[in-house]
Amino acid sequence: MAAFGTVFTAEMMLAEYSNNQWSEPALVPVNSISLHPGAHVLHYASTCFEGLKAFRHSDGSIHIFRMDKNVARLQQSSDLLALPKVDAAMLRQMILDIVKRYAADVPNPPGSMYIRPTHIGTEASIGKAAAPSLSSLLYVLLSPVGDYFAGGAKPLRLLLEDNARCAPHMGMVKSGGNYASALQPIMKARAAVQADQVLFCPHGDVQETGAANFLLIDGNEIITKALDASFLHGVTRDSILTLARDRGMKVSERELTVDELLERAVKPGAEAALSGTAAVLTPVGTLIHNGREYAVGGGVAGTTTASLRQALNDIQWGKAADTHGWLTKVC
Ligand SMILES: *Cc1c(COP(=O)(O)O)cnc(C)c1O
């Protein structure tokens, strides 16, 4: 099985912004863009993207999960990066058109079609370090993906890091530079303590990992950081919290300190998990802080993480009622 995100369909949808307007979106070969080496994105990181998925149901129909949330987030990211404004209806239609075109390539569950809308500043001007790009490209890539958990959902090892993942006012932007700034800490954590991910906790404030949100589950309660500008507002996070409320769990969106996390996470029955579109909900088995390892739940795997993940998958895969109207039928 090819690694996640390395297989692409032959075509994508593309729209170009120039002279204050968007071109008519077109279906083009994936390798058909060319950039000037002085393009704004290549120097000043005017880039943002989205990640969402289309699923095949047992009757063969294809459904996209919470598309409008991702469209709105790309609009917000574009605004925060001073990229040209993205038209929601246009982007929505681009996503629908490309998924419909490649409907036959949407894998069966547990696979899915990963959808990657991307928006980049293309103006050829290296003098614009402090000015926005007046032209841009918006494209929607597709990548069929398999079972993220092939080989089992192995509980992750997280290193708690005192530094921030990115600049505090950029956390809610799904933008390239944020991942670049988190890369060295993650590589160091892998080498030093064989961590899978870094949990960024600036000043003891438990935020998120490099590409997923963090949830502490303690009995009937889920605790996760309340939304603010410092971290990415995950659609999966929101979906899992909604499903938790549906089943009567207490959802606490508030500050979570490293001290409280380490104290509560080791108690029997405690669970910790990462949420994101790619992996849905992944259990965390070990927290590492100041040279000490803390076994989550005392080392006993909990059941709430798996059951919430299943509940979300059941909706995505058409096996449970879509009571919140999260799916958009493509065909
Ligand atoms: C994409 C992402 C998430 C998860 O968001 P989803 O909408 O659930 O996929 C969380 N944190 C970061 C930094 C991300 O890039």
PDB file of C-alpha atoms and ligand atoms in Angstrom, residues 49 51 70 73 165 174 179 208-213 232-237 275-278, ligand 1:
ATOM      1  CA  PHE A  49      -4.737  24.279   2.391  1.00  0.00           C
ATOM      2  CA  GLY A  51      -7.981  18.343   4.184  1.00  0.00           C
ATOM      3  CA  ASN A  70     -13.522  23.131   5.374  1.00  0.00           C
ATOM      4  CA  ARG A  73     -11.779  27.450   7.068  1.00  0.00           C
ATOM      5  CA  ARG A 165       4.119  25.078  17.469  1.00  0.00           C
ATOM      6  CA  LYS A 174      -3.815  25.929   8.013  1.00  0.00           C
ATOM      7  CA  TYR A 179       4.324  22.915   9.681  1.00  0.00           C
ATOM      8  CA  GLU A 208      -2.100  20.410  19.989  1.00  0.00           C
ATOM      9  CA  THR A 209       0.386  18.321  18.023  1.00  0.00           C
ATOM     10  CA  GLY A 210       1.917  19.103  14.632  1.00  0.00           C
ATOM     11  CA  ALA A 211      -1.226  18.214  12.702  1.00  0.00           C
ATOM     12  CA  ALA A 212      -3.894  17.024  15.138  1.00  0.00           C
ATOM     13  CA  ASN A 213      -5.908  18.261  18.121  1.00  0.00           C
ATOM     14  CA  LEU A 232      -6.071  24.850  14.577  1.00  0.00           C
ATOM     15  CA  HIS A 233      -9.825  24.468  14.980  1.00  0.00           C
ATOM     16  CA  GLY A 234     -10.224  20.892  13.824  1.00  0.00           C
ATOM     17  CA  VAL A 235     -13.410  19.726  12.160  1.00  0.00           C
ATOM     18  CA  THR A 236     -12.790  16.284  13.649  1.00  0.00           C
ATOM     19  CA  ARG A 237     -12.415  17.834  17.107  1.00  0.00           C
ATOM     20  CA  SER A 275      -8.147  14.037  16.373  1.00  0.00           C
ATOM     21  CA  GLY A 276      -7.765  14.930  12.707  1.00  0.00           C
ATOM     22  CA  THR A 277      -9.192  14.105   9.299  1.00  0.00           C
ATOM     23  CA  ALA A 278      -6.426  11.690   8.307  1.00  0.00           C
TER      24      ALA A 278
HETATM   25  C1  LIG B   1      -5.561  19.883  10.063  1.00  0.00           C
HETATM   26  C2  LIG B   1      -5.090  20.038  11.469  1.00  0.00           C
HETATM   27  C3  LIG B   1      -5.827  19.588  12.581  1.00  0.00           C
HETATM   28  C4  LIG B   1      -7.059  18.739  12.434  1.00  0.00           C
HETATM   29  O1  LIG B   1      -8.080  19.367  11.757  1.00  0.00           O
HETATM   30  P1  LIG B   1      -9.244  18.506  11.097  1.00  0.00           P
HETATM   31  O2  LIG B   1     -10.154  19.534  10.545  1.00  0.00           O
HETATM   32  O3  LIG B   1      -9.869  17.723  12.198  1.00  0.00           O
HETATM   33  O4  LIG B   1      -8.618  17.643  10.075  1.00  0.00           O
HETATM   34  C5  LIG B   1      -5.368  19.890  13.838  1.00  0.00           C
HETATM   35  N1  LIG B   1      -4.222  20.583  14.030  1.00  0.00           N
HETATM   36  C6  LIG B   1      -3.477  21.000  13.001  1.00  0.00           C
HETATM   37  C7  LIG B   1      -2.235  21.734  13.259  1.00  0.00           C
HETATM   38  C8  LIG B   1      -3.880  20.724  11.694  1.00  0.00           C
HETATM   39  O5  LIG B   1      -3.125  21.114  10.665  1.00  0.00           O
END
